[in-house]
Structure formats: C-alpha cells, structure tokens
C-alpha cells in the first residue's frame, strides 16, 4: 500500500466513490462521516494523509484542519470543496492545510497531490529520526539515574541558546562539568572557556581579573592586563561561586554584561567583548537577594536559564557507577591490579549521604586505592566517617506518655536536621520539606 489515507466526507456517495477509486490505486483508505469522527479515531490510530471536504455538518473542513494542526502537525491535510474560491483556499492554508483542491477534479489530480503529501510526510519523519539519532551526547555528566537523565536532557536543550545560565547545586556536585558541557554543545565551542572562582580572591584582585587593568593602576601594576571578560570573547565565561562576588563589584559586572563592554581598572578606553556567561553557586542566592547581600538586578540578569544539579545522595546507584569509574582510572594510573569493590564496601558507599558529593566520592576512592592490600576495595579501606555512618531516624523509645515530646518539638528537630544536612541552603531545605520559602522562614524563626 502507498499509504494510509482518511477521507472525511459527510456525503456518503462521494465518500464511497473516493474510497473505491483510491483503493484501486493501492492506498489504504478509510471513509469517515465527520470531522469529529476523524479526531476521535486519531486518538487511537495513525494516518499518513487526511482528505477532507470543507462543507460538512458539525465540524467543517477548515475547523478540522485547525484541530489537526494542534493535535498532529505532522499529518498533512488535503482540503477539497465544491465552493472553490481564493478566500476558501487562503483560509484552509492558514488553518494548516497542506494543499487545496476544488471540485470538479480528475482523480489523477487527487492522486498526484496525495503522493506529494505522502512524500512530505515521509521526509518529515526522516528528519525527525535523524534529529533523534544526532541528539548531542552530554559526555561530561555520567550516571544512569533518572535525575542525571533529566539533567543531561536539560543541558542538551539549554546549550544551543546563547542566553546566560545560572547553575545551582551543592559543593562538589559537578557544576563546572555542567558549564563545560554547555560550552562544548553551545554556539561557541571553538572559543575559549574561561573560569573564575569568585570566592578565591580578594575584592581588588577579582576586579582586576574580571575587568583587567591599565599600567600603573595600582601598586605592582607594571604592565597593562586584559581581563577575563575580554579573554572569554567568542567563548564562555564561567563565574563559579557567583554568590561570593563582593557587593561593590556587582553593579560593575551588571553594566559590563548589559553593555558588552568593559573599562579596565585605571583605564580610559572601554573594550567590547562577546561571551556567553555561565554562573554557578552553592549558596541560597535567592535568600541572599532577599537579605540584600546580592543585587536583585544582577540576579535576574544571570538567572535567564537555570539548571539545578542534583546532589549525589539523590542519584541512587550512580554512586557505585562513579566509584567504579574513578577506581578504574586511578588503578590504571597507579598500576595496581584492583578488580573492583567488595559487596560490603559497596553497601557502605550506598548508605552514606555524601555531603561533599562527587568530589568527596572521588577523594574517597583515591584514598581507598592507596591503602588497600586486597584485589578489591574492602570496608576497612574506606574513611571512618563512611564506615561508621548510620542514617538518622526519629525513634520513639518509650511507651511512657510523660517521656514523649510534642509533635511541634519533633518537627523543629527535623527542620533543624534538614537545614544542617543541606548546609543552611533554605531553598533546597524548603524543597526537601515540601514547604514554600515563607513557611520555612516562619518555622526557623520559631526555632530561634
């Protein structure tokens, strides 16, 4: 069969004539009496081309085109009418029709247009298939958990856009890996990837690093220096720990990002640059904005596209997958014949909550590899904090009502425990507790 064709026509004789003529020409044809029938069938069956009359009772052909465009834009629609006019043709095309044919017509003319519509459908399907097979691989982000699959999908969607990105996540969760993936898959992969840790330098050095300085701008400025904003021209500027950027530098950075030009410290001439800005922080930056520790206008300038990096404790079996990868890499480098991780050691790794995330796991495996005297990593090779770790539970240890605490106290203790586990990040704590931020603030105030 050439293809599946639905003929939507409320004139029974005309519908049967078209069905029989097209069936003789090797189309798989079904006649439907109304547009509503076609939409109902489409919910459970597929079709390659829809041929519809314009004048029908109930849902007319133009309305059917419009509904099909919303439900199945990949299905071409051929509109037929005995009331052929330019206005009707324009209305059909605007409603999403692929082609338009006026009565009376020769059956061979209809066949020609049907074949063209089928070819269009097959080409569209091939393009979709090729796009699916060529979806960019986010190789920097390993893991088979649902959280990591969602993260890779989001990075692949965000990367082709040149807008600023704000990456949120705990220390060691892999925020720089996300930034490098955005750079590699973005519009500027051939350009430089320039990174600055805003927490690693004092204010006057950060200013010089970002904006550059003129010769003699300050003591020891013996020569002019180009800032990182200009160095990143044509590429990506990664501002790590942006929440630590001194408040006094924030308006200057905001202006530079908005104007895409920067004036070096002590300089008179402005220099233009064109770089994608990716910022990251492990801090609760929205709380910092509310408290006046981070400028709201800069926050909104950076928070155009947002990516939340999941902590390692929420990634399930990825802990063992990453541990095996780190072990294989470091064992090969060290020349040690380590075959894997023992079952008992694996259980310890899975039980631990990894407050330091992937970086902590990496360091743990490197330490265990250096200490082990076995072919597999054993529990005794792991750090004490991991071997002795036990999950916290709320325990009711007494049946004596006099010794039991009120529910309010249990809630206060649990909120305090969650806050401790997330390092004081109120936004993350609110997500874990299932509260909005204002409610969390109120409960924290009550705990004081």
mmCIF file of C-alpha atoms in Angstrom, residues 7-19 31-35 51-57 80 82-83 103:
data_model
loop_
_atom_site.group_PDB
_atom_site.id
_atom_site.type_symbol
_atom_site.label_atom_id
_atom_site.label_comp_id
_atom_site.label_asym_id
_atom_site.label_seq_id
_atom_site.Cartn_x
_atom_site.Cartn_y
_atom_site.Cartn_z
ATOM 1 C CA UNK A 7 -11.425 10.551 3.533
ATOM 2 C CA UNK A 8 -13.602 12.801 5.730
ATOM 3 C CA UNK A 9 -16.848 13.471 3.858
ATOM 4 C CA UNK A 10 -20.474 13.586 5.067
ATOM 5 C CA UNK A 11 -21.810 12.904 1.541
ATOM 6 C CA UNK A 12 -21.968 9.087 1.655
ATOM 7 C CA UNK A 13 -21.905 8.596 -2.142
ATOM 8 C CA UNK A 14 -18.939 10.938 -2.623
ATOM 9 C CA UNK A 15 -17.057 9.319 0.260
ATOM 10 C CA UNK A 16 -17.562 5.834 -1.188
ATOM 11 C CA UNK A 17 -16.542 6.980 -4.686
ATOM 12 C CA UNK A 18 -13.270 8.448 -3.407
ATOM 13 C CA UNK A 19 -12.622 5.426 -1.203
ATOM 14 C CA UNK A 31 -14.058 6.852 4.890
ATOM 15 C CA UNK A 32 -15.217 8.871 7.918
ATOM 16 C CA UNK A 33 -18.517 10.740 8.070
ATOM 17 C CA UNK A 34 -17.460 13.763 10.141
ATOM 18 C CA UNK A 35 -14.509 15.761 11.455
ATOM 19 C CA UNK A 51 -8.505 14.302 2.748
ATOM 20 C CA UNK A 52 -11.447 16.408 3.906
ATOM 21 C CA UNK A 53 -14.386 18.257 2.404
ATOM 22 C CA UNK A 54 -14.906 21.853 3.573
ATOM 23 C CA UNK A 55 -18.711 21.984 3.822
ATOM 24 C CA UNK A 56 -19.772 19.409 6.414
ATOM 25 C CA UNK A 57 -22.287 19.287 9.230
ATOM 26 C CA UNK A 80 -11.496 19.547 -1.174
ATOM 27 C CA UNK A 82 -17.068 22.445 -4.499
ATOM 28 C CA UNK A 83 -17.070 26.097 -3.464
ATOM 29 C CA UNK A 103 -14.325 20.336 -7.402
#
